Coordinates of C-alpha atoms in Angstrom, one line a residue:
Chain J
X37 CA 70.5 146.7 139.7
X38 CA 74.0 147.8 140.7
X39 CA 76.0 145.5 142.9
X40 CA 79.5 145.8 144.1
X41 CA 81.4 142.8 145.4
X42 CA 84.4 142.9 147.7
X43 CA 87.1 140.5 146.6
X44 CA 90.3 139.9 148.3
X45 CA 92.6 139.9 145.2
X46 CA 91.2 142.3 142.7
X47 CA 92.6 142.1 139.2
X48 CA 90.2 144.6 137.6
X49 CA 88.2 147.3 139.3
X50 CA 85.6 149.5 137.6
X51 CA 84.1 152.3 139.6
X52 CA 81.2 154.4 138.4
X53 CA 82.3 154.1 134.7
X54 CA 80.4 156.3 132.4
X55 CA 81.0 156.8 128.7
X56 CA 79.0 159.2 126.5
X57 CA 79.2 159.5 122.8
X58 CA 77.8 162.9 122.0
X59 CA 74.4 162.8 123.5
X60 CA 74.3 159.0 123.8
X61 CA 75.3 157.2 127.0
X62 CA 77.0 154.0 126.1
X63 CA 78.0 153.0 129.6
X64 CA 76.1 154.3 132.6
X65 CA 77.8 154.3 136.1
X66 CA 79.1 150.8 135.8
X67 CA 80.7 149.4 138.9
X68 CA 82.2 145.9 139.3
X69 CA 85.4 144.1 140.1
X70 CA 87.0 140.9 138.8
X71 CA 89.2 138.8 141.0
X72 CA 92.6 137.4 140.2
X73 CA 92.4 134.0 138.5
X74 CA 88.7 134.5 137.7
X75 CA 87.0 134.0 134.4
X76 CA 84.5 136.8 134.1
X77 CA 81.8 137.0 131.4
X78 CA 80.5 140.3 130.3
X79 CA 77.1 139.6 128.6
X80 CA 74.6 141.9 126.9
X81 CA 72.6 142.4 123.8
X82 CA 74.1 144.2 120.8
X83 CA 74.9 147.9 121.6
X84 CA 74.6 147.3 125.4
X85 CA 78.1 148.7 126.1
X86 CA 80.2 145.6 126.4
X87 CA 82.8 146.6 123.8
X88 CA 82.8 150.2 125.1
X89 CA 83.6 148.8 128.6
X90 CA 86.4 146.7 127.1
X91 CA 87.8 149.7 125.3
X92 CA 87.8 151.7 128.5
X93 CA 89.6 148.8 130.2
X94 CA 92.4 148.9 127.6
X95 CA 92.6 152.7 127.7
X96 CA 91.7 153.1 124.1
X97 CA 88.7 155.1 125.2
X98 CA 88.7 157.8 127.9
X99 CA 85.8 157.5 130.3
X100 CA 83.4 160.4 130.6
X101 CA 83.4 159.7 134.4
X102 CA 84.6 157.0 136.8
X103 CA 87.8 155.1 137.2
X104 CA 89.2 151.8 135.8
X105 CA 92.1 150.0 137.4
X106 CA 93.8 147.0 135.9
X107 CA 96.3 145.0 138.0
X108 CA 96.3 148.0 140.4
X109 CA 97.2 150.5 137.7
X110 CA 94.9 153.4 136.9
X111 CA 94.3 152.9 133.2
X112 CA 94.1 156.6 132.5
X113 CA 97.2 157.6 134.4
X114 CA 99.3 154.5 134.1
X115 CA 98.2 153.4 130.7
X116 CA 101.5 151.9 129.7
X117 CA 101.9 149.8 132.8
X118 CA 98.3 148.6 132.7
X119 CA 98.8 147.5 129.0
X120 CA 102.0 145.6 129.8
X121 CA 100.1 143.2 132.0
X122 CA 97.1 142.8 129.6
X123 CA 96.6 140.7 126.5
X124 CA 93.7 141.8 124.3
X125 CA 91.9 139.9 121.6
X126 CA 89.5 142.4 120.1
X127 CA 86.1 141.8 118.5
X128 CA 87.4 142.3 115.0
X129 CA 89.7 139.5 113.8
X130 CA 92.5 142.1 113.7
X131 CA 95.4 140.2 112.1
X132 CA 97.9 141.2 109.4
X133 CA 96.8 139.1 106.3
X134 CA 100.2 139.4 104.6
X135 CA 102.1 138.1 107.6
X136 CA 102.3 134.4 108.5
X137 CA 100.6 133.2 111.7
X138 CA 103.9 133.0 113.4
X139 CA 105.0 136.5 112.2
X140 CA 101.7 138.0 113.5
X141 CA 102.3 136.6 117.0
X142 CA 106.0 137.4 116.9
X143 CA 105.3 141.0 116.0
X144 CA 103.1 141.4 119.0
X145 CA 105.7 139.8 121.2
X146 CA 108.1 142.5 119.9
X147 CA 105.6 145.3 120.5
X148 CA 105.4 144.1 124.1
X149 CA 109.2 144.0 124.2
X150 CA 109.4 140.3 124.9
X151 CA 113.1 139.3 125.0
X152 CA 114.4 138.1 121.7
X153 CA 116.0 134.9 123.2
X154 CA 112.7 133.7 124.5
X155 CA 110.3 135.1 121.9
X156 CA 110.7 132.3 119.3
X157 CA 110.0 129.6 121.9
X158 CA 107.1 131.5 123.3
X159 CA 105.6 132.0 119.8
X160 CA 105.8 128.3 119.1
X161 CA 104.2 127.5 122.5
X162 CA 101.1 129.7 121.9
X163 CA 100.8 128.6 118.2
X164 CA 100.8 125.0 119.6
X165 CA 98.2 126.0 122.2
X166 CA 95.8 127.4 119.6
X167 CA 96.4 124.4 117.3
X168 CA 98.1 126.3 114.5
X169 CA 101.7 125.2 114.8
X170 CA 101.4 123.1 111.7
X171 CA 100.4 126.1 109.6
X172 CA 102.3 128.7 111.5
X173 CA 104.5 129.5 108.4
X174 CA 101.5 130.1 106.1
X175 CA 100.2 133.5 105.4
X176 CA 97.2 134.5 107.4
X177 CA 95.3 135.4 104.2
X178 CA 95.2 131.7 103.5
X179 CA 93.6 130.9 106.9
X180 CA 89.9 130.3 107.5
X181 CA 87.9 132.7 109.7
X182 CA 88.3 130.4 112.7
X183 CA 92.0 130.0 112.2
X184 CA 92.4 133.8 112.0
X185 CA 90.5 134.2 115.3
X186 CA 92.8 131.7 116.9
X187 CA 95.8 133.6 115.7
X188 CA 94.2 136.7 117.2
X189 CA 94.0 135.0 120.5
X190 CA 97.6 133.8 120.2
X191 CA 98.7 137.4 119.6
X192 CA 97.0 138.3 122.9
X193 CA 98.7 135.6 124.8
X194 CA 102.3 135.8 123.5
X195 CA 103.4 137.7 126.5
X196 CA 101.8 135.3 129.0
X197 CA 99.8 138.2 130.4
X198 CA 98.3 138.3 133.9
X199 CA 95.0 139.6 132.6
X200 CA 93.4 138.6 129.3
X201 CA 90.5 140.4 127.6
X202 CA 88.7 138.3 125.0
X203 CA 86.0 140.2 123.1
X204 CA 83.8 137.6 121.5
X205 CA 86.6 135.1 121.1
X206 CA 84.7 132.3 119.5
X207 CA 82.7 134.2 116.9
X208 CA 82.8 132.4 113.5
X209 CA 84.4 129.2 114.9
X210 CA 83.2 125.7 114.2
X211 CA 82.2 123.6 117.3
X212 CA 85.6 121.9 117.4
X213 CA 87.6 125.1 117.3
X214 CA 85.3 126.7 119.8
X215 CA 85.7 123.8 122.2
X216 CA 89.5 124.1 121.8
X217 CA 89.3 127.8 122.8
X218 CA 87.1 126.8 125.8
X219 CA 89.7 124.3 126.9
X220 CA 92.3 126.9 126.5
X221 CA 90.4 129.5 128.6
X222 CA 90.0 126.8 131.3
X223 CA 93.7 126.2 131.2
X224 CA 94.4 129.9 131.6
X225 CA 92.3 130.0 134.7
X226 CA 94.0 126.9 136.1
X227 CA 97.3 128.8 135.6
X228 CA 96.0 131.7 137.7
X229 CA 95.2 134.1 134.8
X230 CA 92.3 136.5 135.0
X231 CA 90.1 136.4 131.9
X232 CA 87.4 138.8 131.0
X233 CA 85.4 137.7 128.0
X234 CA 82.4 139.0 126.2
X235 CA 80.2 136.6 124.3
X236 CA 76.8 136.1 122.8
X237 CA 76.9 132.4 123.4
X238 CA 75.2 131.8 126.7
X239 CA 76.3 128.2 127.0
X240 CA 79.8 129.4 126.6
X241 CA 79.4 131.8 129.4
X242 CA 77.8 129.2 131.5
X243 CA 80.5 126.6 131.0
X244 CA 83.5 128.9 131.2
X245 CA 82.7 131.8 133.5
X246 CA 83.0 131.8 137.3
X247 CA 80.8 134.9 137.3
X248 CA 79.0 136.9 134.7
X249 CA 77.7 140.4 134.5
X250 CA 74.8 141.2 132.3
X251 CA 74.7 144.8 131.1
X252 CA 71.9 146.5 129.1
X253 CA 71.7 150.1 127.9
X254 CA 75.1 150.6 129.6
X255 CA 73.9 149.5 133.0
X256 CA 74.8 146.4 135.0
X257 CA 71.5 144.6 135.5
X258 CA 72.8 141.3 137.0
X259 CA 76.0 140.0 138.5
X260 CA 76.8 136.6 139.9
X261 CA 77.8 133.1 139.1
X262 CA 75.7 131.3 136.5
X263 CA 74.3 128.9 139.1
X264 CA 73.3 131.8 141.4
X265 CA 71.7 133.7 138.6
X266 CA 69.7 130.7 137.4
X267 CA 68.5 130.1 141.0
X268 CA 67.7 133.8 141.5
X269 CA 65.6 134.0 138.4
X270 CA 64.2 130.5 138.4
X271 CA 65.7 129.8 135.0
X272 CA 66.8 126.5 133.6
X273 CA 69.8 128.0 131.9
X274 CA 71.7 131.3 131.5
X275 CA 70.0 132.1 128.2
X276 CA 66.6 132.1 130.1
X277 CA 68.1 134.5 132.6
X278 CA 69.4 136.7 129.8
X279 CA 66.1 136.8 127.9
X280 CA 64.2 137.5 131.1
X281 CA 66.4 140.5 131.8
X282 CA 66.9 141.9 128.4
X283 CA 63.7 140.9 126.7
X284 CA 63.0 139.3 123.3
X285 CA 63.3 142.4 121.1
X286 CA 66.1 142.1 118.6
X287 CA 68.8 144.8 119.0
X288 CA 70.9 146.4 116.4
X289 CA 74.4 147.9 116.6
X290 CA 77.6 146.9 118.2
Chain Z
X177 CA 109.5 155.3 122.1
X178 CA 111.5 152.1 121.8
X179 CA 113.8 151.3 118.9
X180 CA 112.8 147.6 119.0
X181 CA 109.1 148.5 118.4
X182 CA 110.0 150.9 115.7
X183 CA 112.0 148.3 113.9
X184 CA 109.4 145.6 114.4
X185 CA 106.8 147.9 112.8
X186 CA 109.2 148.9 110.0
X187 CA 109.9 145.3 109.2
X188 CA 106.2 144.6 109.1
X189 CA 105.7 147.4 106.6
X190 CA 108.6 146.1 104.4
X191 CA 106.9 142.7 104.4
X192 CA 103.6 144.3 103.3
X193 CA 105.3 145.9 100.4
X194 CA 107.1 142.8 99.3
X195 CA 104.1 140.5 99.8
X196 CA 101.1 142.6 98.7
X197 CA 101.1 142.8 94.9
X198 CA 99.5 146.2 94.7
X199 CA 102.0 147.7 97.1
X200 CA 104.9 146.0 95.4
X201 CA 103.8 147.3 92.1
X202 CA 103.3 150.9 93.0
X203 CA 106.3 151.3 95.2
X204 CA 108.9 149.2 93.4
X205 CA 107.8 148.0 90.0
X206 CA 106.0 151.1 88.9
X207 CA 109.0 153.4 89.1
X208 CA 111.1 150.9 87.2
X209 CA 108.4 150.4 84.5
X210 CA 107.7 154.1 84.3
X211 CA 111.4 154.9 83.8
X212 CA 111.9 152.3 81.2
X213 CA 108.6 153.3 79.4
X214 CA 109.7 157.0 79.3
X215 CA 113.2 156.1 78.4
X216 CA 112.2 154.1 75.4
X217 CA 109.5 156.6 74.4
X218 CA 111.5 159.7 74.7
X219 CA 114.8 158.9 73.0
X220 CA 117.1 157.4 75.5
X221 CA 117.2 153.9 74.0
X222 CA 119.5 153.3 71.0
X223 CA 122.4 155.3 72.2
X224 CA 121.6 158.4 70.2
X225 CA 121.3 161.5 72.2
X226 CA 119.9 163.5 69.3
X227 CA 116.3 164.5 69.2
X228 CA 116.3 164.5 65.4
X229 CA 113.2 166.5 65.1
X230 CA 111.9 166.9 61.6
X231 CA 112.0 170.6 60.7
X232 CA 111.1 172.5 57.6
X233 CA 112.8 175.7 56.5
X234 CA 111.1 178.1 54.2
X235 CA 112.9 181.1 52.8
X236 CA 110.5 183.8 51.6
X237 CA 113.3 185.5 49.8
X238 CA 114.2 182.5 47.7
X239 CA 117.1 180.1 48.0
X240 CA 119.8 182.6 48.9
X241 CA 123.3 181.8 50.1
X242 CA 122.5 182.8 53.6
X243 CA 119.3 180.8 53.9
X244 CA 121.1 177.8 52.5
X245 CA 123.9 178.3 55.0
X246 CA 121.3 178.6 57.8
X247 CA 119.6 175.3 56.8
X248 CA 123.0 173.6 56.6
X249 CA 124.0 174.8 60.0
X250 CA 120.7 173.7 61.5
X251 CA 121.3 170.2 60.1
X252 CA 124.9 170.0 61.5
X253 CA 123.6 170.5 65.0
X254 CA 122.5 166.9 64.8
X255 CA 119.4 167.7 66.7
X256 CA 117.2 168.5 63.7
X257 CA 116.4 166.7 60.5
X258 CA 116.1 169.7 58.2
X259 CA 114.4 169.9 54.8
X260 CA 113.8 173.0 52.8
X261 CA 110.4 173.7 51.4
X262 CA 109.5 176.3 48.8
X263 CA 106.4 177.9 50.3
X264 CA 104.8 178.6 53.6
X265 CA 101.6 176.9 52.7
X266 CA 103.0 173.5 52.0
X267 CA 105.2 173.8 55.2
X268 CA 102.1 174.7 57.3
X269 CA 100.3 171.7 55.8
X270 CA 103.2 169.4 56.7
X271 CA 103.2 170.8 60.2
X272 CA 99.4 170.4 60.7
X273 CA 99.7 166.7 59.6
X274 CA 102.6 166.0 61.9
X275 CA 105.1 165.4 59.1
X276 CA 107.4 168.0 60.6
X277 CA 107.6 169.2 64.2
X278 CA 108.5 172.8 63.3
X279 CA 108.5 175.3 60.5
X280 CA 111.1 178.0 60.4
X281 CA 110.1 180.9 58.2
X282 CA 113.0 183.1 57.0
X283 CA 111.6 186.5 56.0
X284 CA 112.4 188.1 52.6
X285 CA 114.8 190.6 54.2
X286 CA 116.8 187.8 55.9
X287 CA 119.8 188.3 53.6
X288 CA 119.7 192.1 54.0
X289 CA 119.7 191.6 57.8
X290 CA 122.8 189.3 57.6
X291 CA 124.6 191.6 55.3
X292 CA 123.9 194.7 57.4
X293 CA 125.2 192.9 60.5
X294 CA 128.4 191.9 58.6
X295 CA 129.0 195.4 57.4
X296 CA 128.3 197.2 60.7
X297 CA 128.7 194.6 63.4
X298 CA 129.0 197.2 66.2
X299 CA 126.3 199.6 65.0
X300 CA 122.9 198.2 65.5
X301 CA 121.3 201.4 64.3
X302 CA 122.4 200.5 60.8
X303 CA 121.1 196.9 60.8
X304 CA 118.2 195.7 58.9
X305 CA 116.0 194.1 61.5
X306 CA 114.3 190.9 60.6
X307 CA 111.8 188.6 62.3
X308 CA 112.3 184.8 62.0
X309 CA 109.0 183.0 62.6
X310 CA 109.1 179.6 64.2
X311 CA 105.9 177.5 64.1
X312 CA 105.9 174.6 66.4
X313 CA 104.0 171.4 66.7
X314 CA 102.0 171.8 69.9
X315 CA 101.9 168.1 70.3
X316 CA 105.7 167.9 70.6
X317 CA 107.0 168.9 73.9
X318 CA 110.6 168.7 72.7
X319 CA 110.1 170.9 69.7
X320 CA 108.7 173.7 71.9
X321 CA 111.6 173.5 74.2
X322 CA 114.5 172.8 71.9
X323 CA 113.9 174.3 68.5
X324 CA 113.7 178.1 69.4
X325 CA 117.0 177.8 71.3
X326 CA 118.7 176.0 68.5
X327 CA 117.5 178.5 65.9
X328 CA 118.9 181.4 68.0
X329 CA 122.2 179.5 68.4
X330 CA 122.5 178.8 64.7
X331 CA 121.5 182.4 63.7
X332 CA 124.2 183.7 66.0
X333 CA 127.1 181.3 65.9
X334 CA 126.4 179.7 62.5
X335 CA 125.3 182.5 60.2
X336 CA 126.7 185.5 61.9
X337 CA 129.7 184.0 63.7
X338 CA 128.9 185.5 67.1
X339 CA 127.7 184.2 70.5
X340 CA 124.0 185.2 70.7
X341 CA 124.2 185.2 74.5
X342 CA 126.8 188.0 74.4
X343 CA 126.1 189.9 71.2
X344 CA 122.8 191.5 70.0
X345 CA 121.5 190.2 66.7
X346 CA 119.5 191.8 63.9
X347 CA 116.9 189.0 64.3
X348 CA 113.9 188.6 66.4
X349 CA 112.4 185.2 67.1
X350 CA 108.6 185.1 67.2
X351 CA 108.5 182.2 69.6
X352 CA 111.4 182.7 72.0
X353 CA 112.3 180.1 74.6
X354 CA 114.4 180.5 77.7
X355 CA 114.9 176.8 78.4
X356 CA 118.4 175.5 77.8
X357 CA 118.4 172.1 76.2
X358 CA 121.6 171.5 74.5
X359 CA 121.2 168.9 71.8
X360 CA 119.7 166.3 74.2
X361 CA 116.7 164.0 74.0
X362 CA 113.5 164.7 75.9
X363 CA 114.5 161.9 78.3
X364 CA 117.5 163.9 79.4
X365 CA 115.3 166.7 80.6
X366 CA 112.6 164.4 82.0
X367 CA 115.0 162.1 83.9
X368 CA 115.4 164.2 87.1
X369 CA 111.6 164.6 87.4
X370 CA 111.2 160.8 87.4
X371 CA 112.6 160.6 90.9
X372 CA 109.9 162.8 92.4
X373 CA 107.3 161.2 90.2
X374 CA 108.0 157.7 91.5
X375 CA 108.2 158.9 95.2
X376 CA 104.9 160.8 95.1
X377 CA 102.9 157.5 94.9
X378 CA 104.0 156.8 98.4
X379 CA 101.2 159.2 99.5
X380 CA 98.6 156.6 98.3
X381 CA 100.4 153.7 99.8
X382 CA 100.8 155.3 103.3
X383 CA 97.1 156.4 103.2
X384 CA 95.9 152.9 102.2
X385 CA 98.1 151.2 104.7
X386 CA 96.9 153.3 107.6
X387 CA 93.2 153.4 106.5
X388 CA 93.0 149.6 106.1
X389 CA 94.7 149.0 109.4
X390 CA 92.2 151.4 111.0
X391 CA 89.3 149.8 109.1
X392 CA 90.1 146.2 110.2
X393 CA 90.9 147.1 113.8
X394 CA 94.7 146.6 113.6
X395 CA 95.6 150.1 114.5
X396 CA 93.4 150.0 117.6
X397 CA 94.8 146.6 118.4
X398 CA 98.4 147.9 118.2
X399 CA 97.5 150.9 120.3
X400 CA 96.2 148.6 123.2
X401 CA 99.7 147.2 123.5
X402 CA 102.4 149.4 125.1
X403 CA 103.1 150.7 121.6
X404 CA 102.5 154.5 121.3
X405 CA 101.3 156.3 118.3
X406 CA 104.8 157.8 118.1
X407 CA 106.2 154.3 117.8
X408 CA 103.8 153.6 115.0
X409 CA 104.6 156.7 113.1
X410 CA 108.4 156.2 113.6
X411 CA 108.0 152.7 112.2
X412 CA 106.4 154.2 109.1
X413 CA 109.1 156.9 108.8
X414 CA 111.9 154.3 109.0
X415 CA 110.3 151.9 106.6
X416 CA 109.3 154.5 104.0
X417 CA 112.7 156.4 104.2
X418 CA 114.4 153.1 103.3
X419 CA 111.8 152.6 100.6
X420 CA 112.3 156.1 99.3
X421 CA 116.0 155.4 99.1
X422 CA 115.5 152.1 97.3
X423 CA 113.2 153.8 94.8
X424 CA 115.8 156.5 94.2
X425 CA 118.5 153.9 93.6
X426 CA 116.2 151.9 91.2
X427 CA 115.2 154.9 89.2
X428 CA 118.8 156.0 89.1
X429 CA 119.9 152.6 87.8
X430 CA 117.2 152.6 85.2
X431 CA 117.8 156.1 83.9
X432 CA 121.6 155.4 83.8
X433 CA 121.1 152.2 81.9
X434 CA 118.9 154.2 79.5
X435 CA 121.5 156.7 78.7
X436 CA 121.0 159.5 81.3
X437 CA 124.4 160.0 82.8
X438 CA 124.4 162.6 85.6
X439 CA 127.2 165.0 85.5
X440 CA 127.3 165.3 89.3
X441 CA 130.2 164.0 91.3
X442 CA 129.9 161.7 94.3
X443 CA 128.9 164.6 96.6
X444 CA 126.2 165.7 94.1
X445 CA 124.8 162.2 93.8
X446 CA 124.7 161.9 97.6
X447 CA 122.9 165.2 98.0
X448 CA 120.5 164.2 95.2
X449 CA 119.7 160.9 96.9
X450 CA 119.4 162.7 100.2
X451 CA 116.8 165.1 98.8
X452 CA 114.7 162.3 97.3
X453 CA 114.9 160.3 100.6
X454 CA 113.9 163.4 102.7
X455 CA 111.0 163.9 100.3
X456 CA 109.6 160.6 101.5
X457 CA 108.8 162.3 104.8
X458 CA 106.6 164.7 103.0
X459 CA 104.8 161.9 101.3
X460 CA 104.3 160.1 104.6
X461 CA 102.8 163.3 106.0
X462 CA 100.4 163.7 103.1
X463 CA 99.5 160.0 103.4
X464 CA 98.7 160.4 107.1
X465 CA 96.5 163.4 106.4
X466 CA 94.7 161.5 103.6
X467 CA 94.2 158.5 106.0
X468 CA 92.8 160.8 108.6
X469 CA 90.3 162.3 106.2
X470 CA 89.3 159.0 104.5
X471 CA 86.8 156.6 106.1
X472 CA 88.0 153.5 104.2
X473 CA 91.1 152.3 102.3
X474 CA 89.1 152.7 99.1
X475 CA 88.3 156.3 99.9
X476 CA 91.9 156.9 100.8
X477 CA 93.0 155.9 97.3
X478 CA 90.6 158.5 95.9
X479 CA 91.5 161.3 98.3
X480 CA 95.2 160.7 97.9
X481 CA 94.9 162.1 94.4
X482 CA 94.1 165.5 95.9
X483 CA 97.7 165.6 97.1
X484 CA 99.2 163.5 94.4
X485 CA 98.0 165.1 91.2
X486 CA 99.1 168.7 91.7
X487 CA 102.6 167.4 92.7
X488 CA 102.7 165.0 89.7
X489 CA 101.7 167.7 87.2
X490 CA 103.4 170.7 88.6
X491 CA 106.4 169.3 90.5
X492 CA 107.8 166.6 88.2
X493 CA 109.0 166.3 84.6
X494 CA 105.4 166.9 83.5
X495 CA 105.8 170.5 84.5
X496 CA 108.4 171.1 81.8
X497 CA 105.7 171.0 79.2
X498 CA 103.3 173.3 81.0
X499 CA 102.6 177.0 80.8
X500 CA 104.7 179.5 82.7
X501 CA 101.7 180.0 85.0
X502 CA 101.5 176.3 85.8
X503 CA 105.2 176.2 86.3
X504 CA 105.0 179.2 88.7
X505 CA 102.2 177.4 90.6
X506 CA 104.6 174.4 91.0
X507 CA 106.8 176.6 93.2
X508 CA 104.3 176.1 96.0
X509 CA 104.9 172.3 95.9
X510 CA 107.8 170.4 97.5
X511 CA 108.1 168.1 94.5
X512 CA 109.1 171.1 92.3
X513 CA 112.1 171.7 94.5
X514 CA 113.1 168.0 94.4
X515 CA 113.0 168.0 90.6
X516 CA 114.8 171.4 90.5
X517 CA 117.5 170.2 92.9
X518 CA 118.1 167.0 90.9
X519 CA 118.1 168.9 87.6
X520 CA 120.6 171.3 89.0
X521 CA 122.8 168.6 90.4
X522 CA 122.5 165.8 87.8
X523 CA 121.9 167.7 84.6
X524 CA 123.4 171.2 85.0
X525 CA 126.2 170.0 87.2
X526 CA 125.6 172.6 89.9
X527 CA 127.8 172.4 93.0
X528 CA 126.1 171.0 96.1
X529 CA 126.8 174.3 97.8
X530 CA 125.3 176.4 95.1
X531 CA 122.5 178.8 96.2
X532 CA 119.9 176.9 94.0
X533 CA 120.7 173.5 95.5
X534 CA 120.9 174.8 99.0
X535 CA 117.6 176.6 98.6
X536 CA 116.0 173.5 97.2
X537 CA 117.4 171.4 100.0
X538 CA 116.1 173.8 102.6
X539 CA 112.6 174.0 101.1
X540 CA 112.3 170.2 100.7
X541 CA 113.6 169.5 104.2
X542 CA 111.5 172.2 105.9
X543 CA 108.3 171.3 104.0
X544 CA 108.8 167.6 104.6
X545 CA 109.2 168.0 108.4
X546 CA 106.3 170.4 108.7
X547 CA 104.0 168.2 106.6
X548 CA 105.0 165.1 108.5
X549 CA 104.3 166.8 111.9
X550 CA 101.0 168.1 110.5
X551 CA 100.2 164.6 109.3
X552 CA 101.0 163.0 112.6
X553 CA 98.9 165.5 114.5
X554 CA 95.9 165.2 112.2
X555 CA 96.1 161.4 112.1
X556 CA 96.4 161.1 115.9
X557 CA 93.0 162.8 116.2
X558 CA 91.4 160.3 113.9
X559 CA 93.3 157.1 114.7
X560 CA 90.6 155.6 116.9
X561 CA 87.7 156.7 114.7

């Protein structure tokens, strides 16, 4: 099923996105848009094309066909401008282990050319937000997995970006830490930020996302709010919808 | 490309080196330890600049006046500890057991050769030609380099009273050497090569740094910010140029403290440091190529030896002890020209504008820039792998 929704203020627009790796099609003619101040969940089994889609959104991958616009900028042609308004927390907990939590966040602020006068304050704010201000001066190699992931999120938010891409933001976190990230995502939405997140936790998607898109084998197979999808498929929760659409067979690959 | 991003990435790299024990060891501590180890092992410690190699002299014509004089002159050079033995067999035995580093065999016509030269110094046709055999301990680098030269000097200036470089002699040496080592320790000849030796390990560090950042997603993460691959490479260039300079200063301080006092003036020292610093660009380039080929940081360590070992063996002080073929092969490697430039400037006292130094500088600079560009291009293609 391919749906396209018309939204008044579009933050992200994907039109006919196709990405091939050699002979394998990872994303197949994907079309969707995400509205400003919306929390959008991109769901799918392993290897369904979620991360490839995120990589096309960030411009790290060049699509085989189709167009991606972020904040009105064509990601392929205006990559720099698109990246300036985006914050990305990737699937891997990509943090520098030999830097402190604060230094990691500060470095990314500097890479985004955040003004030196305001950077220190901004770094403290995001470290506070992710609950790491007390240990901000400790080397990340001493952090737990959940703490590292929170640093990773802080790095994505240091510029206070308009659009935030969170690729599996709560993987490896304990329930308390996960709940903190959820609260944080809600707060981002309340502040008018657009959030696109991928997750394997259906309850997370159900609680956080205004809308979700389920993709499988690179194709969009469902799109709508969790409530609408549950009603449409007669399911008691989003996980039921997901299983109905993608089957029970275990998938391998990222 | 923004200078702020470049500096931020350079600062990050300096922190890595200072905080990661493996990096700190290879980049900073290793050059210091290596220099001190070589210094103490090869004669720089203790103030004496003499090699004091144990050498046996055997006169097949008996203990004649001239052979005695030759042995006495050898001893007075201060470089050799000379003892006279009666026969070649016992001398060869001492040599094979490492009791002496060289055996000098004076032929039975040694005295005749000296007398013929003294009688007809300008008429070589009337000389009695004689062959002096020098047997060297193959396990002693210094003996191979120093003793033949000293023997020729002593035969000429000591026994015959002429300069062997300007006057023909009635003697032939069976193991001639063209290396000029004037009464110095091995350390004196090794010291310039230590600078390149220390710097070459940068290849491994750069390769590891980039491979691990690619492996754990940091490189990709950096590239989804407004940072360009040019910013990332410039960050590395700035950080490793500074590190190259710091390494050069540390090695210099160590070799100086251990008794190697370069004869170069301020200009020579500056050019020397410049050559070593520019050489860092070459190592960054090789490091990037290694990182592009390697699929992991561990693999990068192994692959880096492909670029590292030839330079270590053929382009640094190690090359001094190698065959002429190996030394010729070294001419295809940038490290060779770094060592040659430093030897010319620091040991031989060559002027910074001398053809040798200028050639070395040109080769090192050109190779470094070309290899860096090649490294950037190759790595860019693999950065997102």
